[in-house]
Amino acid sequence: MSTQVASHPARRLGGLTLDPLVWMLTLLALVIGVSTFFLIVVYVLWQAAGVFGAVSLSEFLLFEPWVPLAEPPRLGILHAWVSTVYVTGIALLVAVPLGIVMALFIAEIAPTAVRNVLQPCLEVLAGIPSVVYGFFGYVTLVVWFEHIFDMTTGVSILAAGLIVAVMVMPFIVSTATEALDAVPRSFRETGMSLGVTRFYVIRRIILPRAMPGIFAGIVLAFARGIGETLAALMLAGNSLAVPKELLDRGQTLTGLIATELGEAALGTEKFAALFAASAVLMLLILLINGGILLIKNRLLRHAQG
């Protein structure tokens, strides 16, 4: 018996078919977005190139201190990128495991009534301005660190990293919850019907299939954390010294740019150095995102094997 597939004519609007019009609009949006990204990258690199007439790349990244008013100016950013790695690393080490556990509880364990309360709370946390987080950390963590660790001032890399962890955790929880919900219900029912525990089903069946979405949340949280400016500026201490311990003070790359850009004249070596710091920040994002994606691919291969 033959079947006939009904053909639907393309919808029309004002004499124009909608399908080609929508295709052209989406293509235009894609071209504009990608072109904007490449223009930003090219502009940052072009502005940053001026700093290397005054300082070599190795001195800029590893040896020179940041003393822009010296004669000649000394424009090293070692302290800034080390502080950035510390703060972001602490934030991810705290937020990623806690965020995944919270997402598992919301998606797999919590009753519907509890889930309906927790999800709006996470959305509220994600929308709180960073200055509020910074102020909260300043009146709680900073004071607590002063008493517990007998510090003159509690502002430190650790305080900044913990508050940034709280800031990025809602992104991980929300994205991971959506990824866990996307796993078909039949996978859970099939696993439970075999007599295994719920923990085994979650660990061996659900998590491997939700891993791409979970890693997407981690990448989003990393981008949010490494780009955080105000809370890190308030809690890290804004120090030009290279931090050697978690309780030392520091200054992130975003903090350096935010505090120094207003005093940098156009065309000066300091202005170029700040753009070069932006280029280093972009490079860090690309490298760490690449590492996260590499780990994701290895975990997926291991799970499939």
CSV table of C-alpha atoms in Angstrom, one decimal:
chain,number,residue,atom,x,y,z
A,1,MET,CA,0.0,0.0,0.0
A,2,SER,CA,1.5,3.3,-1.0
A,3,THR,CA,1.3,6.4,1.2
A,4,GLN,CA,1.1,9.9,0.0
A,5,VAL,CA,2.9,12.7,1.9
A,6,ALA,CA,0.9,15.9,1.8
A,7,SER,CA,3.0,18.8,0.6
A,8,HIS,CA,2.6,22.1,2.4
A,9,PRO,CA,3.3,25.2,0.3
A,10,ALA,CA,5.7,27.7,1.9
A,11,ARG,CA,4.0,30.4,3.8
A,12,ARG,CA,3.9,33.8,2.2
A,13,LEU,CA,4.0,37.3,3.6
A,14,GLY,CA,3.4,40.2,1.3
A,15,GLY,CA,4.2,38.2,-1.7
A,16,LEU,CA,7.5,36.8,-0.2
A,17,THR,CA,7.9,33.2,0.9
A,18,LEU,CA,8.8,33.1,4.6
A,19,ASP,CA,11.3,30.2,4.5
A,20,PRO,CA,14.0,32.0,2.4
A,21,LEU,CA,13.4,35.2,4.4
A,22,VAL,CA,13.9,33.5,7.7
A,23,TRP,CA,17.0,31.8,6.3
A,24,MET,CA,18.5,35.1,5.2
A,25,LEU,CA,17.8,36.8,8.5
A,26,THR,CA,19.3,34.0,10.6
A,27,LEU,CA,22.4,33.9,8.3
A,28,LEU,CA,22.7,37.7,8.7
A,29,ALA,CA,22.5,37.4,12.5
A,30,LEU,CA,25.2,34.7,12.4
A,31,VAL,CA,27.5,36.8,10.2
A,32,ILE,CA,27.0,39.9,12.4
A,33,GLY,CA,27.8,37.9,15.6
A,34,VAL,CA,30.9,36.2,14.3
A,35,SER,CA,32.1,39.3,12.6
A,36,THR,CA,31.7,41.3,15.8
A,37,PHE,CA,33.7,38.7,17.7
A,38,PHE,CA,36.6,38.8,15.2
A,39,LEU,CA,36.6,42.6,15.1
A,40,ILE,CA,36.9,42.7,18.9
A,41,VAL,CA,39.8,40.3,18.9
A,42,VAL,CA,41.6,42.1,16.1
A,43,TYR,CA,41.1,45.5,17.7
A,44,VAL,CA,42.3,44.3,21.1
A,45,LEU,CA,45.4,42.7,19.6
A,46,TRP,CA,46.1,45.8,17.5
A,47,GLN,CA,45.9,48.0,20.5
A,48,ALA,CA,48.0,45.6,22.6
A,49,ALA,CA,50.9,45.4,20.1
A,50,GLY,CA,52.1,48.9,21.2
A,51,VAL,CA,53.3,47.6,24.6
A,52,PHE,CA,55.9,45.3,23.2
A,53,GLY,CA,58.0,48.3,22.0
A,54,ALA,CA,58.7,49.0,25.7
A,55,VAL,CA,58.7,45.5,27.2
A,56,SER,CA,59.3,42.0,25.9
A,57,LEU,CA,56.6,39.3,26.1
A,58,SER,CA,58.5,37.4,28.8
A,59,GLU,CA,59.0,40.5,30.9
A,60,PHE,CA,55.3,41.5,30.5
A,61,LEU,CA,54.1,38.1,31.6
A,62,LEU,CA,56.7,36.8,34.0
A,63,PHE,CA,59.3,39.3,35.3
A,64,GLU,CA,58.3,43.0,35.3
A,65,PRO,CA,56.3,44.5,38.2
A,66,TRP,CA,53.4,46.8,37.4
A,67,VAL,CA,54.9,50.3,38.0
A,68,PRO,CA,53.5,52.4,35.1
A,69,LEU,CA,54.7,55.7,36.6
A,70,ALA,CA,58.3,54.7,36.7
A,71,GLU,CA,60.9,56.0,34.2
A,72,PRO,CA,60.8,54.0,32.0
A,73,PRO,CA,57.4,52.5,32.8
A,74,ARG,CA,57.4,48.9,34.1
A,75,LEU,CA,54.4,47.1,32.9
A,76,GLY,CA,54.4,43.5,34.0
A,77,ILE,CA,51.1,41.7,34.8
A,78,LEU,CA,52.4,38.6,36.5
A,79,HIS,CA,50.5,39.5,39.7
A,80,ALA,CA,47.3,40.0,37.8
A,81,TRP,CA,47.1,36.8,35.8
A,82,VAL,CA,48.3,34.7,38.8
A,83,SER,CA,45.6,36.2,41.0
A,84,THR,CA,43.0,35.6,38.2
A,85,VAL,CA,44.0,31.9,38.0
A,86,TYR,CA,43.8,31.6,41.8
A,87,VAL,CA,40.4,33.2,42.2
A,88,THR,CA,38.8,31.4,39.3
A,89,GLY,CA,40.4,28.0,40.3
A,90,ILE,CA,39.0,28.4,43.9
A,91,ALA,CA,35.6,29.3,42.5
A,92,LEU,CA,35.4,26.3,40.2
A,93,LEU,CA,36.8,23.8,42.8
A,94,VAL,CA,34.1,24.8,45.2
A,95,ALA,CA,31.2,25.5,42.8
A,96,VAL,CA,31.5,22.6,40.4
A,97,PRO,CA,31.1,19.6,42.8
A,98,LEU,CA,28.5,21.5,44.9
A,99,GLY,CA,26.6,22.6,41.9
A,100,ILE,CA,26.4,19.1,40.4
A,101,VAL,CA,25.3,17.6,43.7
A,102,MET,CA,22.6,20.2,44.1
A,103,ALA,CA,21.5,19.6,40.5
A,104,LEU,CA,21.2,15.9,41.2
A,105,PHE,CA,19.2,16.5,44.3
A,106,ILE,CA,16.8,18.8,42.4
A,107,ALA,CA,16.4,16.7,39.3
A,108,GLU,CA,16.5,13.1,40.8
A,109,ILE,CA,15.6,13.2,44.5
A,110,ALA,CA,13.7,16.3,45.6
A,111,PRO,CA,9.9,16.1,45.7
A,112,THR,CA,8.1,18.3,43.2
A,113,ALA,CA,7.1,20.8,45.9
A,114,VAL,CA,10.7,21.3,47.1
A,115,ARG,CA,11.9,21.6,43.5
A,116,ASN,CA,9.3,24.3,42.8
A,117,VAL,CA,10.8,26.3,45.6
A,118,LEU,CA,14.5,25.7,44.9
A,119,GLN,CA,14.5,26.6,41.2
A,120,PRO,CA,13.1,30.1,41.6
A,121,CYS,CA,15.6,30.7,44.5
A,122,LEU,CA,18.4,29.8,42.1
A,123,GLU,CA,17.1,32.2,39.5
A,124,VAL,CA,17.0,35.0,42.1
A,125,LEU,CA,20.6,34.2,43.1
A,126,ALA,CA,21.8,34.4,39.5
A,127,GLY,CA,20.2,37.8,39.1
A,128,ILE,CA,21.7,39.5,42.2
A,129,PRO,CA,24.2,42.2,41.2
A,130,SER,CA,27.9,41.4,41.9
A,131,VAL,CA,28.3,44.5,44.1
A,132,VAL,CA,25.8,42.9,46.5
A,133,TYR,CA,27.8,39.7,46.6
A,134,GLY,CA,31.0,41.7,47.2
A,135,PHE,CA,29.4,43.7,50.0
A,136,PHE,CA,28.1,40.5,51.6
A,137,GLY,CA,31.5,38.9,51.5
A,138,TYR,CA,33.1,42.0,52.9
A,139,VAL,CA,30.9,42.1,56.0
A,140,THR,CA,31.0,38.3,56.6
A,141,LEU,CA,33.9,36.4,55.1
A,142,VAL,CA,36.4,39.3,55.6
A,143,VAL,CA,35.5,39.7,59.2
A,144,TRP,CA,35.5,36.0,59.8
A,145,PHE,CA,38.9,35.6,58.2
A,146,GLU,CA,40.3,38.3,60.5
A,147,HIS,CA,39.3,36.4,63.6
A,148,ILE,CA,40.0,32.8,62.4
A,149,PHE,CA,43.3,33.4,60.7
A,150,ASP,CA,44.4,36.4,62.9
A,151,MET,CA,44.8,38.6,59.8
A,152,THR,CA,45.2,42.4,59.9
A,153,THR,CA,42.6,42.5,57.1
A,154,GLY,CA,40.5,39.6,55.8
A,155,VAL,CA,40.5,40.6,52.2
A,156,SER,CA,42.3,37.9,50.3
A,157,ILE,CA,42.4,35.6,47.3
A,158,LEU,CA,40.5,33.0,49.2
A,159,ALA,CA,37.7,35.4,50.2
A,160,ALA,CA,37.3,36.5,46.6
A,161,GLY,CA,37.3,32.9,45.3
A,162,LEU,CA,34.6,31.8,47.7
A,163,ILE,CA,32.3,34.6,46.9
A,164,VAL,CA,32.8,34.1,43.1
A,165,ALA,CA,32.0,30.4,43.7
A,166,VAL,CA,28.6,31.4,45.2
A,167,MET,CA,28.0,33.7,42.2
A,168,VAL,CA,28.7,31.1,39.6
A,169,MET,CA,27.0,28.2,41.3
A,170,PRO,CA,23.5,29.0,40.1
A,171,PHE,CA,24.6,28.8,36.5
A,172,ILE,CA,26.0,25.3,37.1
A,173,VAL,CA,23.0,24.1,39.0
A,174,SER,CA,20.5,25.4,36.4
A,175,THR,CA,22.3,24.1,33.4
A,176,ALA,CA,23.1,20.7,35.0
A,177,THR,CA,19.4,20.3,36.1
A,178,GLU,CA,18.2,20.9,32.6
A,179,ALA,CA,20.7,18.4,31.3
A,180,LEU,CA,19.6,15.8,33.8
A,181,ASP,CA,15.9,16.4,33.0
A,182,ALA,CA,16.7,15.9,29.3
A,183,VAL,CA,17.7,12.3,29.9
A,184,PRO,CA,14.7,10.1,28.9
A,185,ARG,CA,12.6,8.8,31.7
A,186,SER,CA,12.8,5.3,30.1
A,187,PHE,CA,16.5,5.1,31.0
A,188,ARG,CA,15.7,5.5,34.7
A,189,GLU,CA,12.9,3.0,34.6
A,190,THR,CA,14.9,0.4,32.7
A,191,GLY,CA,17.8,0.7,35.2
A,192,MET,CA,15.6,0.5,38.2
A,193,SER,CA,13.8,-2.5,36.8
A,194,LEU,CA,17.0,-4.4,36.7
A,195,GLY,CA,17.2,-4.2,40.5
A,196,VAL,CA,20.1,-1.8,40.9
A,197,THR,CA,20.2,1.0,43.3
A,198,ARG,CA,19.1,4.6,42.5
A,199,PHE,CA,22.7,5.7,43.1
A,200,TYR,CA,24.0,3.2,40.5
A,201,VAL,CA,21.4,4.4,37.9
A,202,ILE,CA,22.4,8.0,38.5
A,203,ARG,CA,26.2,7.3,38.4
A,204,ARG,CA,26.3,4.9,35.5
A,205,ILE,CA,23.3,5.8,33.3
A,206,ILE,CA,22.1,9.3,33.9
A,207,LEU,CA,25.3,11.2,34.6
A,208,PRO,CA,27.2,10.0,31.5
A,209,ARG,CA,24.3,11.0,29.2
A,210,ALA,CA,23.9,14.4,30.9
A,211,MET,CA,27.6,15.2,30.9
A,212,PRO,CA,27.6,17.4,27.7
A,213,GLY,CA,25.1,19.7,29.3
A,214,ILE,CA,26.8,19.7,32.6
A,215,PHE,CA,30.1,20.7,31.0
A,216,ALA,CA,28.3,23.4,29.2
A,217,GLY,CA,27.3,24.8,32.6
A,218,ILE,CA,30.9,24.5,33.8
A,219,VAL,CA,32.1,26.5,30.8
A,220,LEU,CA,29.4,29.1,31.4
A,221,ALA,CA,30.4,29.4,35.1
A,222,PHE,CA,34.1,29.7,34.2
A,223,ALA,CA,33.4,32.5,31.8
A,224,ARG,CA,31.3,34.2,34.5
A,225,GLY,CA,33.9,33.7,37.1
A,226,ILE,CA,37.0,34.8,35.2
A,227,GLY,CA,35.2,37.9,34.0
A,228,GLU,CA,34.0,39.0,37.4
A,229,THR,CA,35.3,42.4,38.3
A,230,LEU,CA,33.6,44.2,41.1
A,231,ALA,CA,33.2,41.4,43.7
A,232,ALA,CA,36.8,40.3,43.1
A,233,LEU,CA,38.0,43.9,43.3
A,234,MET,CA,36.3,44.4,46.7
A,235,LEU,CA,37.5,41.2,48.3
A,236,ALA,CA,40.9,40.3,46.7
A,237,GLY,CA,42.7,43.3,48.2
A,238,ASN,CA,43.7,45.0,44.9
A,239,SER,CA,47.4,44.4,45.7
A,240,LEU,CA,50.2,44.7,43.1
A,241,ALA,CA,52.2,41.9,44.8
A,242,VAL,CA,52.2,38.4,43.4
A,243,PRO,CA,50.1,36.2,45.7
A,244,LYS,CA,52.0,33.1,47.0
A,245,GLU,CA,49.3,31.8,49.3
A,246,LEU,CA,45.5,31.7,49.3
A,247,LEU,CA,45.3,34.2,52.2
A,248,ASP,CA,47.5,36.7,50.4
A,249,ARG,CA,46.0,39.8,48.7
A,250,GLY,CA,45.9,40.1,44.9
A,251,GLN,CA,44.5,41.9,41.9
A,252,THR,CA,42.8,40.1,39.0
A,253,LEU,CA,43.2,41.1,35.4
A,254,THR,CA,39.7,42.5,35.3
A,255,GLY,CA,40.5,44.5,38.5
A,256,LEU,CA,43.7,45.8,37.0
A,257,ILE,CA,41.9,47.0,33.8
A,258,ALA,CA,39.0,48.5,35.8
A,259,THR,CA,41.2,50.5,38.2
A,260,GLU,CA,43.9,51.6,35.7
A,261,LEU,CA,42.0,52.3,32.5
A,262,GLY,CA,40.5,55.6,33.6
A,263,GLU,CA,44.0,57.0,34.2
A,264,ALA,CA,45.6,55.7,31.0
A,265,ALA,CA,45.9,58.3,28.2
A,266,LEU,CA,45.2,57.1,24.7
A,267,GLY,CA,48.2,55.9,22.7
A,268,THR,CA,50.4,55.5,25.8
A,269,GLU,CA,52.4,52.4,26.7
A,270,LYS,CA,50.2,52.0,29.8
A,271,PHE,CA,47.0,52.1,27.6
A,272,ALA,CA,48.5,49.4,25.3
A,273,ALA,CA,49.5,47.3,28.3
A,274,LEU,CA,45.9,47.2,29.5
A,275,PHE,CA,44.8,46.0,26.1
A,276,ALA,CA,47.5,43.4,26.3
A,277,ALA,CA,46.1,42.3,29.7
A,278,SER,CA,42.7,41.9,28.0
A,279,ALA,CA,44.4,39.8,25.3
A,280,VAL,CA,45.9,37.6,28.0
A,281,LEU,CA,42.5,37.2,29.6
A,282,MET,CA,41.0,36.1,26.3
A,283,LEU,CA,43.9,33.6,25.9
A,284,LEU,CA,43.3,32.2,29.4
A,285,ILE,CA,39.6,31.7,28.6
A,286,LEU,CA,40.5,29.9,25.3
A,287,LEU,CA,43.1,27.6,27.0
A,288,ILE,CA,41.0,26.7,30.0
A,289,ASN,CA,37.8,26.2,27.9
A,290,GLY,CA,39.9,24.0,25.6
A,291,GLY,CA,41.1,22.0,28.6
A,292,ILE,CA,37.5,21.6,29.9
A,293,LEU,CA,36.3,20.4,26.5
A,294,LEU,CA,39.2,17.9,26.3
A,295,ILE,CA,38.3,16.5,29.7
A,296,LYS,CA,34.6,16.3,28.6
A,297,ASN,CA,35.5,14.3,25.5
A,298,ARG,CA,37.7,11.9,27.4
A,299,LEU,CA,34.9,11.3,30.0
A,300,LEU,CA,32.4,10.8,27.3
A,301,ARG,CA,34.6,8.2,25.6
A,302,HIS,CA,35.2,6.5,28.9
A,303,ALA,CA,31.5,6.4,29.6
A,304,GLN,CA,30.6,5.1,26.2
A,305,GLY,CA,33.3,2.4,26.5
